Tab-separated table of N, CA and C in Angstrom:
chain	number	residue	atom	x	y	z
A	174	MET	N	-45.980	-6.617	154.912
A	174	MET	CA	-45.092	-7.075	153.865
A	174	MET	C	-43.780	-6.315	153.922
A	175	GLY	N	-43.796	-5.014	154.157
A	175	GLY	CA	-42.559	-4.274	154.323
A	175	GLY	C	-42.031	-3.668	153.047
A	176	LEU	N	-40.744	-3.873	152.800
A	176	LEU	CA	-40.041	-3.227	151.702
A	176	LEU	C	-39.705	-4.242	150.610
A	177	LEU	N	-40.116	-3.951	149.377
A	177	LEU	CA	-39.805	-4.797	148.227
A	177	LEU	C	-38.781	-4.080	147.366
A	178	SER	N	-37.791	-4.806	146.863
A	178	SER	CA	-36.768	-4.216	146.002
A	178	SER	C	-37.061	-4.502	144.540
A	179	PHE	N	-36.710	-3.538	143.687
A	179	PHE	CA	-36.926	-3.632	142.250
A	179	PHE	C	-35.674	-3.166	141.528
A	180	VAL	N	-35.579	-3.465	140.241
A	180	VAL	CA	-34.474	-2.993	139.418
A	180	VAL	C	-34.842	-1.580	138.967
A	181	LYS	N	-34.107	-0.597	139.473
A	181	LYS	CA	-34.459	0.808	139.261
A	181	LYS	C	-34.487	1.207	137.787
A	182	GLU	N	-33.607	0.627	136.995
A	182	GLU	CA	-33.506	1.013	135.580
A	182	GLU	C	-34.512	0.294	134.698
A	183	ALA	N	-35.123	-0.769	135.192
A	183	ALA	CA	-36.063	-1.552	134.384
A	183	ALA	C	-37.482	-1.071	134.633
A	184	GLY	N	-38.313	-1.218	133.646
A	184	GLY	CA	-39.731	-0.960	133.855
A	184	GLY	C	-40.324	0.058	132.933
A	185	GLU	N	-41.584	0.293	133.172
A	185	GLU	CA	-42.363	1.223	132.381
A	185	GLU	C	-41.858	2.642	132.604
A	186	LYS	N	-41.794	3.419	131.538
A	186	LYS	CA	-41.282	4.791	131.614
A	186	LYS	C	-42.457	5.759	131.795
A	187	LEU	N	-42.608	6.278	133.019
A	187	LEU	CA	-43.685	7.239	133.279
A	187	LEU	C	-43.175	8.679	133.268
A	188	TRP	N	-41.858	8.841	133.393
A	188	TRP	CA	-41.257	10.166	133.324
A	188	TRP	C	-39.926	10.024	132.612
A	189	ASP	N	-39.404	11.137	132.090
A	189	ASP	CA	-38.183	11.083	131.285
A	189	ASP	C	-36.995	10.565	132.069
A	190	SER	N	-36.800	11.066	133.264
A	190	SER	CA	-35.753	10.561	134.145
A	190	SER	C	-36.158	10.890	135.563
A	191	VAL	N	-35.572	10.200	136.502
A	191	VAL	CA	-35.928	10.430	137.897
A	191	VAL	C	-35.521	11.836	138.310
A	192	THR	N	-34.348	12.268	137.878
A	192	THR	CA	-33.929	13.623	138.226
A	192	THR	C	-34.689	14.605	137.348
A	193	GLY	N	-34.978	15.761	137.883
A	193	GLY	CA	-35.703	16.762	137.123
A	193	GLY	C	-37.193	16.768	137.413
A	194	HIS	N	-37.685	15.783	138.145
A	194	HIS	CA	-39.087	15.758	138.549
A	194	HIS	C	-39.128	15.714	140.061
A	195	ASN	N	-40.071	16.419	140.619
A	195	ASN	CA	-40.165	16.356	142.082
A	195	ASN	C	-41.005	15.160	142.505
A	196	GLY	N	-40.858	14.789	143.768
A	196	GLY	CA	-41.546	13.620	144.300
A	196	GLY	C	-43.051	13.717	144.191
A	197	ALA	N	-43.610	14.912	144.379
A	197	ALA	CA	-45.065	15.077	144.309
A	197	ALA	C	-45.573	14.789	142.897
A	198	GLU	N	-44.811	15.230	141.892
A	198	GLU	CA	-45.177	14.977	140.504
A	198	GLU	C	-45.128	13.480	140.197
A	199	GLN	N	-44.059	12.826	140.648
A	199	GLN	CA	-43.901	11.398	140.432
A	199	GLN	C	-44.986	10.619	141.170
A	200	SER	N	-45.298	11.048	142.382
A	200	SER	CA	-46.343	10.384	143.171
A	200	SER	C	-47.671	10.419	142.434
A	201	LYS	N	-48.023	11.569	141.907
A	201	LYS	CA	-49.287	11.727	141.180
A	201	LYS	C	-49.309	10.840	139.933
A	202	LYS	N	-48.190	10.790	139.206
A	202	LYS	CA	-48.126	9.962	138.004
A	202	LYS	C	-48.276	8.480	138.348
A	203	LEU	N	-47.675	8.046	139.450
A	203	LEU	CA	-47.808	6.651	139.868
A	203	LEU	C	-49.240	6.325	140.274
A	204	GLU	N	-49.887	7.229	141.004
A	204	GLU	CA	-51.284	7.015	141.394
A	204	GLU	C	-52.172	6.905	140.160
A	205	THR	N	-51.948	7.783	139.184
A	205	THR	CA	-52.724	7.751	137.941
A	205	THR	C	-52.464	6.457	137.180
A	206	HIS	N	-51.194	6.052	137.111
A	206	HIS	CA	-50.807	4.814	136.422
A	206	HIS	C	-51.549	3.607	137.008
A	207	VAL	N	-51.554	3.483	138.333
A	207	VAL	CA	-52.211	2.342	138.985
A	207	VAL	C	-53.718	2.410	138.784
A	208	ASN	N	-54.297	3.592	138.874
A	208	ASN	CA	-55.732	3.743	138.631
A	208	ASN	C	-56.099	3.343	137.209
A	209	ASP	N	-55.252	3.737	136.243
A	209	ASP	CA	-55.520	3.423	134.837
A	209	ASP	C	-55.475	1.921	134.561
A	210	LEU	N	-54.774	1.167	135.392
A	210	LEU	CA	-54.737	-0.288	135.228
A	210	LEU	C	-56.053	-0.940	135.638
A	211	GLY	N	-56.868	-0.221	136.414
A	211	GLY	CA	-58.170	-0.741	136.813
A	211	GLY	C	-58.121	-1.750	137.948
A	212	ILE	N	-57.095	-1.690	138.766
A	212	ILE	CA	-57.001	-2.595	139.909
A	212	ILE	C	-58.022	-2.149	140.954
A	213	PRO	N	-58.908	-3.044	141.400
A	213	PRO	CA	-59.933	-2.662	142.378
A	213	PRO	C	-59.313	-2.090	143.657
A	214	GLY	N	-59.802	-0.942	144.079
A	214	GLY	CA	-59.315	-0.299	145.297
A	214	GLY	C	-58.157	0.645	145.068
A	215	ALA	N	-57.608	0.670	143.846
A	215	ALA	CA	-56.449	1.519	143.559
A	215	ALA	C	-56.761	3.001	143.740
A	216	GLU	N	-58.013	3.353	143.612
A	216	GLU	CA	-58.389	4.760	143.779
A	216	GLU	C	-58.239	5.220	145.230
A	217	ASN	N	-58.067	4.288	146.155
A	217	ASN	CA	-57.957	4.625	147.582
A	217	ASN	C	-56.525	4.637	148.106
A	218	ILE	N	-55.546	4.584	147.210
A	218	ILE	CA	-54.161	4.567	147.680
A	218	ILE	C	-53.524	5.942	147.560
A	219	LYS	N	-52.462	6.114	148.312
A	219	LYS	CA	-51.640	7.320	148.224
A	219	LYS	C	-50.201	6.852	148.059
A	220	VAL	N	-49.484	7.499	147.148
A	220	VAL	CA	-48.093	7.151	146.885
A	220	VAL	C	-47.221	8.365	147.175
A	221	ASP	N	-46.130	8.145	147.898
A	221	ASP	CA	-45.129	9.183	148.145
A	221	ASP	C	-43.798	8.662	147.634
A	222	VAL	N	-43.133	9.442	146.768
A	222	VAL	CA	-41.850	9.038	146.202
A	222	VAL	C	-40.745	9.875	146.818
A	223	ALA	N	-39.737	9.203	147.370
A	223	ALA	CA	-38.574	9.876	147.956
A	223	ALA	C	-37.517	10.089	146.866
A	224	ASP	N	-36.547	10.946	147.163
A	224	ASP	CA	-35.487	11.256	146.210
A	224	ASP	C	-34.668	10.038	145.805
A	225	ASP	N	-34.589	9.029	146.662
A	225	ASP	CA	-33.783	7.836	146.368
A	225	ASP	C	-34.534	6.807	145.522
A	226	GLY	N	-35.758	7.123	145.091
A	226	GLY	CA	-36.528	6.196	144.266
A	226	GLY	C	-37.379	5.214	145.045
A	227	THR	N	-37.520	5.453	146.357
A	227	THR	CA	-38.386	4.598	147.171
A	227	THR	C	-39.803	5.169	147.146
A	228	ALA	N	-40.761	4.330	146.791
A	228	ALA	CA	-42.167	4.725	146.783
A	228	ALA	C	-42.839	4.094	148.000
A	229	THR	N	-43.492	4.922	148.802
A	229	THR	CA	-44.252	4.427	149.936
A	229	THR	C	-45.726	4.468	149.554
A	230	VAL	N	-46.388	3.323	149.660
A	230	VAL	CA	-47.788	3.204	149.259
A	230	VAL	C	-48.633	2.970	150.497
A	231	SER	N	-49.649	3.804	150.687
A	231	SER	CA	-50.553	3.642	151.819
A	231	SER	C	-51.990	3.589	151.310
A	232	GLY	N	-52.836	3.012	152.115
A	232	GLY	CA	-54.246	2.866	151.788
A	232	GLY	C	-54.791	1.687	152.570
A	233	ASP	N	-56.117	1.560	152.595
A	233	ASP	CA	-56.690	0.414	153.300
A	233	ASP	C	-57.945	-0.074	152.601
A	234	GLY	N	-58.436	-1.206	153.079
A	234	GLY	CA	-59.632	-1.809	152.512
A	234	GLY	C	-59.382	-2.600	151.241
A	235	LEU	N	-58.133	-2.930	150.964
A	235	LEU	CA	-57.791	-3.657	149.748
A	235	LEU	C	-57.822	-5.161	149.970
A	236	SER	N	-58.006	-5.898	148.889
A	236	SER	CA	-57.838	-7.346	148.962
A	236	SER	C	-56.337	-7.640	148.891
A	237	GLN	N	-55.928	-8.825	149.325
A	237	GLN	CA	-54.518	-9.205	149.251
A	237	GLN	C	-54.048	-9.185	147.801
A	238	GLU	N	-54.889	-9.676	146.895
A	238	GLU	CA	-54.543	-9.711	145.471
A	238	GLU	C	-54.329	-8.307	144.923
A	239	ALA	N	-55.241	-7.380	145.231
A	239	ALA	CA	-55.109	-6.003	144.744
A	239	ALA	C	-53.862	-5.347	145.323
A	240	LYS	N	-53.607	-5.573	146.595
A	240	LYS	CA	-52.430	-5.014	147.253
A	240	LYS	C	-51.152	-5.453	146.534
A	241	GLU	N	-51.037	-6.743	146.259
A	241	GLU	CA	-49.849	-7.259	145.591
A	241	GLU	C	-49.710	-6.689	144.180
A	242	LYS	N	-50.810	-6.573	143.461
A	242	LYS	CA	-50.761	-6.015	142.102
A	242	LYS	C	-50.333	-4.550	142.135
A	243	ILE	N	-50.824	-3.796	143.101
A	243	ILE	CA	-50.441	-2.392	143.217
A	243	ILE	C	-48.948	-2.262	143.506
A	244	LEU	N	-48.436	-3.064	144.418
A	244	LEU	CA	-47.008	-3.019	144.750
A	244	LEU	C	-46.145	-3.324	143.529
A	245	VAL	N	-46.509	-4.346	142.772
A	245	VAL	CA	-45.742	-4.735	141.595
A	245	VAL	C	-45.883	-3.686	140.485
A	246	ALA	N	-47.079	-3.150	140.293
A	246	ALA	CA	-47.291	-2.141	139.257
A	246	ALA	C	-46.435	-0.901	139.526
A	247	ILE	N	-46.330	-0.495	140.777
A	247	ILE	CA	-45.520	0.677	141.120
A	247	ILE	C	-44.032	0.355	141.029
A	248	GLY	N	-43.641	-0.799	141.522
A	248	GLY	CA	-42.230	-1.172	141.505
A	248	GLY	C	-41.667	-1.399	140.121
A	249	ASN	N	-42.507	-1.808	139.188
A	249	ASN	CA	-42.054	-2.054	137.819
A	249	ASN	C	-42.122	-0.798	136.961
A	250	VAL	N	-41.833	0.338	137.565
A	250	VAL	CA	-41.727	1.606	136.853
A	250	VAL	C	-40.267	2.034	136.932
A	251	ALA	N	-39.703	2.409	135.792
A	251	ALA	CA	-38.311	2.854	135.759
A	251	ALA	C	-38.141	4.033	136.711
A	252	GLY	N	-37.110	3.952	137.545
A	252	GLY	CA	-36.841	5.010	138.510
A	252	GLY	C	-37.243	4.646	139.923
A	253	ILE	N	-38.019	3.576	140.073
A	253	ILE	CA	-38.430	3.121	141.406
A	253	ILE	C	-37.528	1.948	141.797
A	254	SER	N	-36.831	2.106	142.923
A	254	SER	CA	-35.905	1.060	143.354
A	254	SER	C	-36.492	0.186	144.460
A	255	GLN	N	-37.408	0.762	145.242
A	255	GLN	CA	-38.029	0.021	146.335
A	255	GLN	C	-39.450	0.522	146.528
A	256	VAL	N	-40.299	-0.375	147.016
A	256	VAL	CA	-41.663	0.004	147.365
A	256	VAL	C	-41.875	-0.378	148.821
A	257	ASN	N	-42.224	0.614	149.606
A	257	ASN	CA	-42.511	0.420	151.030
A	257	ASN	C	-44.017	0.239	151.167
A	258	ASP	N	-44.423	-0.922	151.618
A	258	ASP	CA	-45.836	-1.279	151.734
A	258	ASP	C	-46.400	-0.814	153.078
A	259	SER	N	-47.257	0.192	153.025
A	259	SER	CA	-47.972	0.664	154.215
A	259	SER	C	-49.472	0.503	154.035
A	260	MET	N	-49.875	-0.449	153.181
A	260	MET	CA	-51.297	-0.675	152.912
A	260	MET	C	-51.854	-1.727	153.862
A	261	ALA	N	-53.134	-1.597	154.142
A	261	ALA	CA	-53.833	-2.566	154.989
A	261	ALA	C	-54.887	-3.263	154.141
A	262	THR	N	-54.994	-4.569	154.332
A	262	THR	CA	-55.997	-5.325	153.595
A	262	THR	C	-57.247	-5.495	154.441
A	263	ALA	N	-58.390	-5.589	153.750
A	263	ALA	CA	-59.664	-5.796	154.442
A	263	ALA	C	-59.694	-7.188	155.062
A	264	GLN	N	-59.227	-8.166	154.313
A	264	GLN	CA	-59.162	-9.551	154.789
A	264	GLN	C	-57.782	-10.085	154.429
A	265	PRO	N	-56.836	-10.033	155.359
A	265	PRO	CA	-55.485	-10.495	155.040
A	265	PRO	C	-55.503	-11.934	154.528
A	266	GLY	N	-54.745	-12.156	153.482
A	266	GLY	CA	-54.633	-13.490	152.912
A	266	GLY	C	-53.180	-13.913	152.880
A	267	GLU	N	-52.954	-15.090	152.372
A	267	GLU	CA	-51.604	-15.602	152.259
A	267	GLU	C	-50.852	-14.799	151.192
A	268	GLU	N	-49.659	-14.330	151.532
A	268	GLU	CA	-48.881	-13.529	150.603
A	268	GLU	C	-48.269	-14.399	149.514
A	269	SER	N	-48.261	-13.870	148.300
A	269	SER	CA	-47.612	-14.541	147.184
A	269	SER	C	-46.109	-14.331	147.274
A	270	ARG	N	-45.390	-15.070	146.445
A	270	ARG	CA	-43.954	-14.866	146.314
A	270	ARG	C	-43.728	-13.934	145.127
A	271	TYR	N	-42.486	-13.512	144.961
A	271	TYR	CA	-42.141	-12.630	143.852
A	271	TYR	C	-40.932	-13.202	143.123
A	272	TYR	N	-40.860	-12.924	141.835
A	272	TYR	CA	-39.777	-13.439	141.007
A	272	TYR	C	-39.289	-12.305	140.117
A	273	THR	N	-37.977	-12.101	140.067
A	273	THR	CA	-37.391	-11.098	139.179
A	273	THR	C	-36.949	-11.792	137.893
A	274	VAL	N	-37.497	-11.355	136.773
A	274	VAL	CA	-37.239	-11.953	135.471
A	274	VAL	C	-35.773	-11.747	135.078
A	275	LYS	N	-35.170	-12.828	134.589
A	275	LYS	CA	-33.793	-12.790	134.090
A	275	LYS	C	-33.825	-12.903	132.565
A	276	SER	N	-32.757	-12.489	131.942
A	276	SER	CA	-32.637	-12.591	130.487
A	276	SER	C	-32.864	-14.035	130.055
A	277	GLY	N	-33.700	-14.237	129.051
A	277	GLY	CA	-33.999	-15.569	128.536
A	277	GLY	C	-35.186	-16.251	129.203
A	278	ASP	N	-35.695	-15.690	130.281
A	278	ASP	CA	-36.846	-16.280	130.968
A	278	ASP	C	-38.107	-16.209	130.111
A	279	THR	N	-38.960	-17.194	130.293
A	279	THR	CA	-40.319	-17.201	129.754
A	279	THR	C	-41.240	-17.559	130.912
A	280	LEU	N	-42.520	-17.294	130.760
A	280	LEU	CA	-43.441	-17.676	131.829
A	280	LEU	C	-43.457	-19.192	132.015
A	281	SER	N	-43.291	-19.946	130.940
A	281	SER	CA	-43.242	-21.411	131.063
A	281	SER	C	-42.024	-21.848	131.862
A	282	ALA	N	-40.873	-21.229	131.602
A	282	ALA	CA	-39.646	-21.577	132.336
A	282	ALA	C	-39.777	-21.199	133.813
A	283	ILE	N	-40.377	-20.045	134.074
A	283	ILE	CA	-40.591	-19.615	135.457
A	283	ILE	C	-41.548	-20.581	136.144
A	284	SER	N	-42.595	-20.993	135.435
A	284	SER	CA	-43.557	-21.953	135.969
A	284	SER	C	-42.869	-23.270	136.312
A	285	LYS	N	-41.968	-23.730	135.454
A	285	LYS	CA	-41.252	-24.981	135.714
A	285	LYS	C	-40.396	-24.847	136.966
A	286	THR	N	-39.723	-23.698	137.119
A	286	THR	CA	-38.885	-23.459	138.294
A	286	THR	C	-39.725	-23.375	139.563
A	287	GLU	N	-40.825	-22.651	139.505
A	287	GLU	CA	-41.628	-22.374	140.697
A	287	GLU	C	-42.602	-23.491	141.059
A	288	TYR	N	-43.171	-24.159	140.042
A	288	TYR	CA	-44.206	-25.163	140.289
A	288	TYR	C	-43.817	-26.578	139.882
A	289	GLY	N	-42.675	-26.728	139.198
A	289	GLY	CA	-42.244	-28.046	138.765
A	289	GLY	C	-42.810	-28.471	137.427
A	290	THR	N	-43.615	-27.624	136.805
A	290	THR	CA	-44.190	-27.913	135.489
A	290	THR	C	-44.334	-26.605	134.713
A	291	PRO	N	-44.050	-26.647	133.401
A	291	PRO	CA	-44.219	-25.426	132.601
A	291	PRO	C	-45.685	-25.121	132.300
A	292	ASN	N	-46.558	-26.053	132.578
A	292	ASN	CA	-47.967	-25.916	132.206
A	292	ASN	C	-48.758	-24.934	133.065
A	293	LYS	N	-48.176	-24.430	134.132
A	293	LYS	CA	-48.907	-23.501	135.003
A	293	LYS	C	-48.534	-22.042	134.734
A	294	TYR	N	-47.942	-21.780	133.550
A	294	TYR	CA	-47.553	-20.408	133.203
A	294	TYR	C	-48.766	-19.480	133.184
A	295	GLN	N	-49.932	-20.020	132.817
A	295	GLN	CA	-51.148	-19.204	132.740
A	295	GLN	C	-51.522	-18.658	134.121
A	296	ARG	N	-51.234	-19.419	135.139
A	296	ARG	CA	-51.519	-18.978	136.510
A	296	ARG	C	-50.692	-17.744	136.867
A	297	ILE	N	-49.433	-17.746	136.456
A	297	ILE	CA	-48.562	-16.589	136.687
A	297	ILE	C	-49.060	-15.402	135.861
A	298	PHE	N	-49.418	-15.679	134.613
A	298	PHE	CA	-49.928	-14.621	133.737
A	298	PHE	C	-51.173	-13.969	134.343
A	299	GLU	N	-52.133	-14.767	134.781
A	299	GLU	CA	-53.371	-14.244	135.367
A	299	GLU	C	-53.102	-13.420	136.632
A	300	ALA	N	-52.149	-13.861	137.440
A	300	ALA	CA	-51.829	-13.147	138.678
A	300	ALA	C	-51.214	-11.781	138.400
A	301	ASN	N	-50.654	-11.605	137.215
A	301	ASN	CA	-49.972	-10.357	136.883
A	301	ASN	C	-50.735	-9.485	135.899
A	302	LYS	N	-51.993	-9.856	135.627
A	302	LYS	CA	-52.858	-8.995	134.829
A	302	LYS	C	-53.379	-7.884	135.728
A	303	PRO	N	-53.572	-6.714	135.303
A	303	PRO	CA	-53.462	-6.150	133.967
A	303	PRO	C	-52.068	-5.614	133.633
A	304	MET	N	-51.083	-5.795	134.522
A	304	MET	CA	-49.741	-5.303	134.219
A	304	MET	C	-49.160	-6.027	133.008
A	305	LEU	N	-49.423	-7.325	132.875
A	305	LEU	CA	-49.013	-8.081	131.695
A	305	LEU	C	-50.189	-8.127	130.731
A	306	LYS	N	-49.920	-7.776	129.500
A	306	LYS	CA	-50.970	-7.812	128.476
A	306	LYS	C	-50.903	-9.099	127.661
A	307	HIS	N	-49.724	-9.733	127.627
A	307	HIS	CA	-49.513	-10.945	126.840
A	307	HIS	C	-48.449	-11.789	127.531
A	308	PRO	N	-48.612	-13.117	127.564
A	308	PRO	CA	-47.650	-13.969	128.275
A	308	PRO	C	-46.215	-13.900	127.740
A	309	ASP	N	-46.033	-13.473	126.490
A	309	ASP	CA	-44.690	-13.392	125.923
A	309	ASP	C	-44.031	-12.036	126.138
A	310	LYS	N	-44.695	-11.127	126.785
A	310	LYS	CA	-44.190	-9.758	126.939
A	310	LYS	C	-43.666	-9.513	128.347
A	311	ILE	N	-42.593	-10.226	128.712
A	311	ILE	CA	-41.918	-9.983	129.982
A	311	ILE	C	-40.507	-9.509	129.650
A	312	TYR	N	-39.848	-8.846	130.595
A	312	TYR	CA	-38.520	-8.290	130.332
A	312	TYR	C	-37.618	-8.473	131.550
A	313	PRO	N	-36.307	-8.556	131.318
A	313	PRO	CA	-35.367	-8.710	132.429
A	313	PRO	C	-35.493	-7.557	133.424
A	314	GLY	N	-35.495	-7.907	134.696
A	314	GLY	CA	-35.626	-6.912	135.758
A	314	GLY	C	-37.049	-6.746	136.250
A	315	GLN	N	-38.020	-7.201	135.479
A	315	GLN	CA	-39.428	-7.095	135.869
A	315	GLN	C	-39.683	-8.045	137.037
A	316	VAL	N	-40.457	-7.579	138.008
A	316	VAL	CA	-40.832	-8.413	139.142
A	316	VAL	C	-42.249	-8.915	138.905
A	317	LEU	N	-42.428	-10.233	139.049
A	317	LEU	CA	-43.734	-10.860	138.836
A	317	LEU	C	-44.255	-11.449	140.132
A	318	ILE	N	-45.563	-11.460	140.266
A	318	ILE	CA	-46.220	-12.126	141.387
A	318	ILE	C	-46.273	-13.623	141.061
A	319	ILE	N	-45.855	-14.439	141.996
A	319	ILE	CA	-45.936	-15.891	141.845
A	319	ILE	C	-46.945	-16.395	142.875
A	320	PRO	N	-48.166	-16.750	142.431
A	320	PRO	CA	-49.163	-17.244	143.388
A	320	PRO	C	-48.660	-18.504	144.088
A	321	ASN	N	-49.091	-18.688	145.287
A	321	ASN	CA	-48.694	-19.890	146.034
A	321	ASN	C	-49.186	-21.125	145.336
A	322	LYS	N	-48.493	-22.219	145.565
A	322	LYS	CA	-48.847	-23.485	144.923
A	322	LYS	C	-50.256	-23.903	145.322
A	323	PRO	N	-50.982	-24.486	144.353
A	323	PRO	CA	-52.368	-24.910	144.640
A	323	PRO	C	-52.435	-26.037	145.650
């Protein structure tokens, strides 16, 4: 998959600011954050954060779905600008697309844009659980997984 870009200023706040914390501290917090989400296989990943806000994620034996959720969960943390994917999947699957939320977006509107109907918003919501707790709780700059069309 390679390198995914994120909005560095948007996302969950795991530390007060990027400056003032060392990469090892940030790496540990990101690993704990992903583990706390309960994504299967997350306990087998390693995260390294560089000074520029790039997080490199490594690990193996993951499903394609878990891999994508881990990448998005890490990238949607304030202070992370890019995620370098160095993970290997046990059974490679078709990669999903990604969508960066804009001001005024809703999951229904994103569903209409991506699938041609607003009625498939639940599919986007399910693909982004447990990072999303409620379909109405999205924010500008957040990157969402968009499952491939059925």
